[in-house]
CSV table of C-alpha atoms and ligand atoms in Angstrom, one decimal:
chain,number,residue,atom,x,y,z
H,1,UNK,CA,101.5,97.5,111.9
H,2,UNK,CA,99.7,94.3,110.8
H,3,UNK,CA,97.4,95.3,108.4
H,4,UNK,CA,95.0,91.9,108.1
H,5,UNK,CA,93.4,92.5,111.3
H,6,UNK,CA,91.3,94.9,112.7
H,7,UNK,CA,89.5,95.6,115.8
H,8,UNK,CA,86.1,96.7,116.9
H,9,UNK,CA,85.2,97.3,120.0
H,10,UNK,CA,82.3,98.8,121.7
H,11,UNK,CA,83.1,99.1,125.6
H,12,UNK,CA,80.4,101.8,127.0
H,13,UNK,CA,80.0,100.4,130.8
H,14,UNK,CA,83.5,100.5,132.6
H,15,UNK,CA,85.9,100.1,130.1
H,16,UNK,CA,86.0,96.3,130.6
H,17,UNK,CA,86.0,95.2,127.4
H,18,UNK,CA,88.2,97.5,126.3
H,19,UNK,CA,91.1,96.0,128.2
H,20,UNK,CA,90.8,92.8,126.2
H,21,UNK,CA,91.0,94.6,123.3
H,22,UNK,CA,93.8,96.0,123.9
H,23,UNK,CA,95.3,93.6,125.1
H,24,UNK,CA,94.4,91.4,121.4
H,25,UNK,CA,95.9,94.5,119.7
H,26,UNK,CA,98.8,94.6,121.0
H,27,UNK,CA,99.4,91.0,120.2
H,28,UNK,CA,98.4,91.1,117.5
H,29,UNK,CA,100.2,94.5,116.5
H,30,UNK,CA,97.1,95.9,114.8
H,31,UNK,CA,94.6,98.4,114.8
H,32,UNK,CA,91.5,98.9,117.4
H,33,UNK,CA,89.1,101.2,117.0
H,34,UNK,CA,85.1,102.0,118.0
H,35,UNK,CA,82.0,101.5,116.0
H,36,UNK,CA,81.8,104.9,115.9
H,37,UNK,CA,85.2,104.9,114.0
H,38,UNK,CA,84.7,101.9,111.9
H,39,UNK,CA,81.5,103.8,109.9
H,40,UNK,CA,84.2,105.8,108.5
H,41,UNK,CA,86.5,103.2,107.5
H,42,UNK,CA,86.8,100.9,104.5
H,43,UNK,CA,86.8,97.6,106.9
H,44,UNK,CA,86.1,95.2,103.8
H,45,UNK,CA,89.6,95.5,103.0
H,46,UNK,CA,91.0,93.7,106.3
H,47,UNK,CA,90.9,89.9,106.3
H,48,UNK,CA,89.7,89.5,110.0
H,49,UNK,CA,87.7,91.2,112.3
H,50,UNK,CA,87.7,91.0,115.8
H,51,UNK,CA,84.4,92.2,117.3
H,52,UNK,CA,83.6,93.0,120.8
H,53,UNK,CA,81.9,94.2,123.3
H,54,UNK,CA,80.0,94.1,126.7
H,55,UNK,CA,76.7,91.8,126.9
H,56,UNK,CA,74.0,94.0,127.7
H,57,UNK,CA,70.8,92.4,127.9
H,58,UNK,CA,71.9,89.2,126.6
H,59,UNK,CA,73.4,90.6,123.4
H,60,UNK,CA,76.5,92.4,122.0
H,61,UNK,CA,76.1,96.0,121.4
H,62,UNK,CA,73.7,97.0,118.6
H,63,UNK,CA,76.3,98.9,117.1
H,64,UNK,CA,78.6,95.4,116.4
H,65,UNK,CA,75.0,95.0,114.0
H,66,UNK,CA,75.4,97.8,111.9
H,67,UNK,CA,79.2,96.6,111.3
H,68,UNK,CA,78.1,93.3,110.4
H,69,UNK,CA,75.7,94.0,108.0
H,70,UNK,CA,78.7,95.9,105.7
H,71,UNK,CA,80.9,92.6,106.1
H,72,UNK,CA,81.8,90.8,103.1
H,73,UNK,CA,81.4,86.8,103.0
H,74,UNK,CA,85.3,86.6,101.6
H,75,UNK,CA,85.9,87.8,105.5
H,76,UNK,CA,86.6,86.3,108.8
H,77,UNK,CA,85.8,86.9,111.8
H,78,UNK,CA,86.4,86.3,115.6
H,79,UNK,CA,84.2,87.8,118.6
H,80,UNK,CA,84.8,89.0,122.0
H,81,UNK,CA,83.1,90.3,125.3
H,82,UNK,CA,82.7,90.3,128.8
H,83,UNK,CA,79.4,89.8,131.1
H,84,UNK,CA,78.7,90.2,134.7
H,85,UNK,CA,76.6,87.3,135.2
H,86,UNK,CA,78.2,84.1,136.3
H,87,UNK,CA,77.4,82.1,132.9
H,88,UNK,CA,77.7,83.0,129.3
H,89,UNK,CA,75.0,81.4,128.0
H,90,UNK,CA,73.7,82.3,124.4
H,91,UNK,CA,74.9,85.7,124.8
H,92,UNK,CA,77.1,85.3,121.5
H,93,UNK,CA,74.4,83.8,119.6
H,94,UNK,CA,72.8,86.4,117.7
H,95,UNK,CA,76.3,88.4,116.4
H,96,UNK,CA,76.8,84.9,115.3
H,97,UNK,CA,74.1,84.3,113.4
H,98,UNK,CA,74.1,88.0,112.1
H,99,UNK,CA,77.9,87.5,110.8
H,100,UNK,CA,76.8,83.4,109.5
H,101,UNK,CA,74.0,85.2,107.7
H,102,UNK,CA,76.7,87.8,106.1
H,103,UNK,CA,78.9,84.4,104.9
H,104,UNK,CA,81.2,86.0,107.3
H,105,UNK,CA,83.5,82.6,108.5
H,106,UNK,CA,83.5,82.8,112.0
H,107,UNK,CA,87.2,81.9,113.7
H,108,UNK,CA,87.0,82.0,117.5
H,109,UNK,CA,85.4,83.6,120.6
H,110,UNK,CA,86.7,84.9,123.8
H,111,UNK,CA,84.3,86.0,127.2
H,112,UNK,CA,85.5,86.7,130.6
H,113,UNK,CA,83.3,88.6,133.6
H,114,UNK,CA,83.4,92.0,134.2
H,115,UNK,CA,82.6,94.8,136.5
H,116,UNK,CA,78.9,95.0,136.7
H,117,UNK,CA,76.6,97.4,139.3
H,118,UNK,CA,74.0,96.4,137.3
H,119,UNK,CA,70.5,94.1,139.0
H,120,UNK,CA,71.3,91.8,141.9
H,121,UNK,CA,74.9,93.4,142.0
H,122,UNK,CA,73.6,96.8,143.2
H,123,UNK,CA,73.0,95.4,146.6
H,124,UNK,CA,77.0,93.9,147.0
H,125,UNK,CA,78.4,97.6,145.8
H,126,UNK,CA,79.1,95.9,142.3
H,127,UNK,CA,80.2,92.2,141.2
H,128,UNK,CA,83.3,90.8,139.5
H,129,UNK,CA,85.6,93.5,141.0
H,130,UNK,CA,88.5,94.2,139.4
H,131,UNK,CA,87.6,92.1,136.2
H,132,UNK,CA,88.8,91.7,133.5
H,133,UNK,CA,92.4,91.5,135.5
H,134,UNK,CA,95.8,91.2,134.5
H,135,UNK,CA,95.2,86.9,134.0
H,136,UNK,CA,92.3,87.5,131.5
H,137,UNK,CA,94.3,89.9,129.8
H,138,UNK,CA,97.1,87.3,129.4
H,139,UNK,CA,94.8,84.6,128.7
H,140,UNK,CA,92.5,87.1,126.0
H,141,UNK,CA,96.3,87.6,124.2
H,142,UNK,CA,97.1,83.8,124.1
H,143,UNK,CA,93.8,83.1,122.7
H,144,UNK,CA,94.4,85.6,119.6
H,145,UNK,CA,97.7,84.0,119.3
H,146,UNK,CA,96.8,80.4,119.1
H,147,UNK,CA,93.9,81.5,116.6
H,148,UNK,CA,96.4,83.9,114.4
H,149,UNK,CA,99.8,82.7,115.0
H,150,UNK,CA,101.0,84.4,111.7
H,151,UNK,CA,100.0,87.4,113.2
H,152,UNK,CA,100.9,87.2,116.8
H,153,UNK,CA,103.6,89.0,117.9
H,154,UNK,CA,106.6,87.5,120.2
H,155,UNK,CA,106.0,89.3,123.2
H,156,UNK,CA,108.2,86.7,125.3
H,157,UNK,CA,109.0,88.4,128.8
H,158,UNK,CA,112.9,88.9,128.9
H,159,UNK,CA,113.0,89.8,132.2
H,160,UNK,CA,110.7,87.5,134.5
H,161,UNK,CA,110.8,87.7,138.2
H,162,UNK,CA,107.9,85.5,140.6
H,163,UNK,CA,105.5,88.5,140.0
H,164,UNK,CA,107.0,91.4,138.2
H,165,UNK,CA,106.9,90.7,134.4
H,166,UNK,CA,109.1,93.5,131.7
H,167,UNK,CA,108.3,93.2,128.7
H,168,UNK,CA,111.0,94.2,126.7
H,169,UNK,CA,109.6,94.4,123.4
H,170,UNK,CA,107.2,97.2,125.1
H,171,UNK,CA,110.2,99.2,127.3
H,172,UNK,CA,111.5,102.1,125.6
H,173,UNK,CA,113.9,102.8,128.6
H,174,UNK,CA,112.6,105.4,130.0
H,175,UNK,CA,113.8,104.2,133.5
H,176,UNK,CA,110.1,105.8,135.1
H,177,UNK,CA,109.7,102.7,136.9
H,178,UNK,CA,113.6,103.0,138.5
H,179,UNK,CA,112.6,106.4,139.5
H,180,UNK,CA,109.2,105.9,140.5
H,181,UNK,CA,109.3,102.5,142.5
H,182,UNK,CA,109.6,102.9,146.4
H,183,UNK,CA,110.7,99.8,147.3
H,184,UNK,CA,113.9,100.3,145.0
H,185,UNK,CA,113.0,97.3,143.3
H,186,UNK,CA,114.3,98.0,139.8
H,187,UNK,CA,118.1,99.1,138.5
H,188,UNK,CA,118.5,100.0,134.8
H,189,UNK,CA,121.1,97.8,132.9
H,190,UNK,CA,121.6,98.3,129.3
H,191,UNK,CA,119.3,100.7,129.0
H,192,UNK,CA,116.9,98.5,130.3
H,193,UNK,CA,115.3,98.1,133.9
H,194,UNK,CA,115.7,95.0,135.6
H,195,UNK,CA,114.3,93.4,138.8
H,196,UNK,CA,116.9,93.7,141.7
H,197,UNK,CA,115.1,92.5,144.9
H,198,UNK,CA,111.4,91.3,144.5
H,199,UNK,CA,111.3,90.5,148.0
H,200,UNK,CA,111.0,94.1,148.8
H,201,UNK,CA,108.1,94.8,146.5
H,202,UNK,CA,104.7,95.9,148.1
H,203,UNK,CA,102.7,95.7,144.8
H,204,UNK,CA,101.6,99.1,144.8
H,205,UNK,CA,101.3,99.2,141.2
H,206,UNK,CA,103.1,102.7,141.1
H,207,UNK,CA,105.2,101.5,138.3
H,208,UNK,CA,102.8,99.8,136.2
H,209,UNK,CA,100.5,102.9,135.9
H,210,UNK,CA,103.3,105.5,135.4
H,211,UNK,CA,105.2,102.8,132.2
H,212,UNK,CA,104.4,105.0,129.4
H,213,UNK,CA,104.2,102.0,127.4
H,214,UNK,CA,102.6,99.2,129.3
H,215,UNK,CA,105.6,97.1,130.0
H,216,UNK,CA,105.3,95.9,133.3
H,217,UNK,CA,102.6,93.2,134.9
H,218,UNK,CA,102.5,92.8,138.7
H,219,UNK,CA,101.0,89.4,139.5
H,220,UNK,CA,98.6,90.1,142.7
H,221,UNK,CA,97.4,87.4,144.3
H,222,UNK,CA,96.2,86.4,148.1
H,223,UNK,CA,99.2,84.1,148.7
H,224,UNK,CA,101.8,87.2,147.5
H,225,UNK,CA,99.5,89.4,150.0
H,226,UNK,CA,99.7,87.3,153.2
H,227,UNK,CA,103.9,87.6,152.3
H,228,UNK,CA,104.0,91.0,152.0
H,229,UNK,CA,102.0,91.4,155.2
H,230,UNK,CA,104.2,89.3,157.0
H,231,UNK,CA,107.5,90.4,155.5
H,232,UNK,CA,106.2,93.8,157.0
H,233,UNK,CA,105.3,92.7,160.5
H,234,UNK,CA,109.1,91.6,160.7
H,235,UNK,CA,110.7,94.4,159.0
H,236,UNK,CA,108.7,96.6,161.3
H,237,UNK,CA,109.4,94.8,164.6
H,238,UNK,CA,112.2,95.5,167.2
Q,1,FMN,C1,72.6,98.0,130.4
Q,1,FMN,C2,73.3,96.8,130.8
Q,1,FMN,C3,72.8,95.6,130.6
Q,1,FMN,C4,73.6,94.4,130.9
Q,1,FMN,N1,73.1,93.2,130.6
Q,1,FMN,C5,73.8,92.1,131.0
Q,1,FMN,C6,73.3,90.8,130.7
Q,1,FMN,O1,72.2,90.6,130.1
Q,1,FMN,N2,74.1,89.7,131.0
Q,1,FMN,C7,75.2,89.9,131.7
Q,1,FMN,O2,75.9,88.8,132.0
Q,1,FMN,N3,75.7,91.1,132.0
Q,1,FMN,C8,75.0,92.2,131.6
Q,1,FMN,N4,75.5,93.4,131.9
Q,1,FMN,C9,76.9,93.5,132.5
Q,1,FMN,C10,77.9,93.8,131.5
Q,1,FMN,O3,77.9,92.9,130.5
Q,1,FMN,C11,79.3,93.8,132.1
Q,1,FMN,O4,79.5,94.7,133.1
Q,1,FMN,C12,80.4,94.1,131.0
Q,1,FMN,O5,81.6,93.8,131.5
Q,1,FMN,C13,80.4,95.6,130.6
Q,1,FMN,O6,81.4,95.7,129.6
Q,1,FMN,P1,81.9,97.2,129.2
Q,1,FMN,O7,82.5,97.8,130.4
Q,1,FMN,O8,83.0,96.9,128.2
Q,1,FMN,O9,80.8,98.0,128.6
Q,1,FMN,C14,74.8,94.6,131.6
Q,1,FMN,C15,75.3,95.9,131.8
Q,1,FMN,C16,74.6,97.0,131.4
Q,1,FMN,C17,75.1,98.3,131.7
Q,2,SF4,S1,104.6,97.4,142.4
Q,2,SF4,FE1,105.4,99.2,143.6
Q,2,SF4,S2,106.9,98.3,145.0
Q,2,SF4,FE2,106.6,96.8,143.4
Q,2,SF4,S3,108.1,97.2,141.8
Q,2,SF4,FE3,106.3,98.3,141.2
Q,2,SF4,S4,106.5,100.4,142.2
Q,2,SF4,FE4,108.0,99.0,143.1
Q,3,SF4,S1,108.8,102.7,132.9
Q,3,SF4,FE1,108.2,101.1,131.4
Q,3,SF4,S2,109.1,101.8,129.5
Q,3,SF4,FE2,110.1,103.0,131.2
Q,3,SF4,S3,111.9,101.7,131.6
Q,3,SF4,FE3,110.3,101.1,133.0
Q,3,SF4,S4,109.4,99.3,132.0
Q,3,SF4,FE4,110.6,100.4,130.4
């Protein structure tokens, strides 16, 4: 466990915010934790601090505030959120300020869109559906590793089909996915599940939500879709 960084992350909307951290932490092999959690901790003693949450009302979560303000300028520190609006704007600007005015050095900062029901979105049923996904996920855990390569873990994907992705340094073998899959898409060799015939995959997920340990990303897209669709129409013809 990489005991330089720690996490903070405030995610009180849908969770979206969360998914980046996590994402970053497992990276970045460290700790993540709430404000909540962080009041009882001695966070002086980790070198950087990555803060995050959702933007709500133009601004980071209060709470981030109160975890600035016990910062000590010897830190660094990088930020993260999401927002539901289709620009970023300033929305960063006053963590910044609170964490410039604590001699805190700031490092980086990551923001994607998220879910959000809230104003004009009421009237579509919500906006950014699905957000962050799987590629701002990816893209949150290169960021941390271009910006802390010391700290980054290799998390290179041994087994790599067109959309399936194992990560091996995740698996623990469990075989779940082998057992679990409909399509018969996996075998287990070595312990170790690999991808047998992608072309029969319906990307139902089933065996990315029942890996115990988050091994497996399923790339959806429209293009992968539109296959599927019409490897089905034949397969179900006379
Ligand atoms: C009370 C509230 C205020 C919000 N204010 C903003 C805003 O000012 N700008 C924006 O882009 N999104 C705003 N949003 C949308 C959230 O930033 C977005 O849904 C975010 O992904 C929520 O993250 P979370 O699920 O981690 O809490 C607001 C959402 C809530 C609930
Ligand atoms: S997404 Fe569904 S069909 Fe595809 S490999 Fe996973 S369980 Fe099998
Ligand atoms: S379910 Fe996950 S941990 Fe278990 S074998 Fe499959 S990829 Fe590995």
């Amino acid at each position: 466990m990489n005991e330089k960084v720690l996490i903070i992350c405030e995610s009180i909307y849908h969770g979206n915010t969360h998914k980046l951290a996590v994402a970053m932490a497992r990276k970045l092999n460290c700790r993540l934790i709430t404000c909540e959690q962080a009041i009882s901790e001695n966070i002086q003693q980790y070198k950087i601090i990555g803060l995050g949450s959702g933007i709500y009302f133009t601004s980071h979560h209060p709470k981030l505030f109160n975890i600035v303000s016990r910062m000590e300028n010897m830190q660094k520190a990088f930020l993260f959120s999401t927002h539901g609006r289709p620009f970023l704007g300033k929305y960063h600007e006053s963590l910044k300020l609170a964490l410039s005015k604590q001699g805190v050095t700031i490092i980086g900062e990551f923001s994607c869109r998220g879910y959000d029901c809230t104003g004009p979105y009421i009237i579509v049923g919500g906006g950014n559906k699905g957000k962050p996904n799987e590629k701002d996920q990816k893209k949150v855990a290169k960021f941390v590793a271009r910006l802390l390569p010391e700290y980054s873990k290799n998390t290179d994907v041994v087994q790599n089909g067109n959309n399936i992705e194992i990560h091996y340094d995740e698996c623990i073998g469990c075989g779940k996915c082998k057992t679990i899959c409909p399509m018969k898409v996996f075998d287990i060799k070595n312990k170790k599940p690999i991808v047998i015939n992608e072309n029969d995959c319906i990307h139902c997920s089933l065996c990315k939500e029942q890996c115990p340990s988050q091994a497996i990303v399923i790339q959806h897209s429209w293009k992968e879709a539109i296959a599927i669709a019409k490897r089905h129409s034949k397969k179900n013809s006379l």
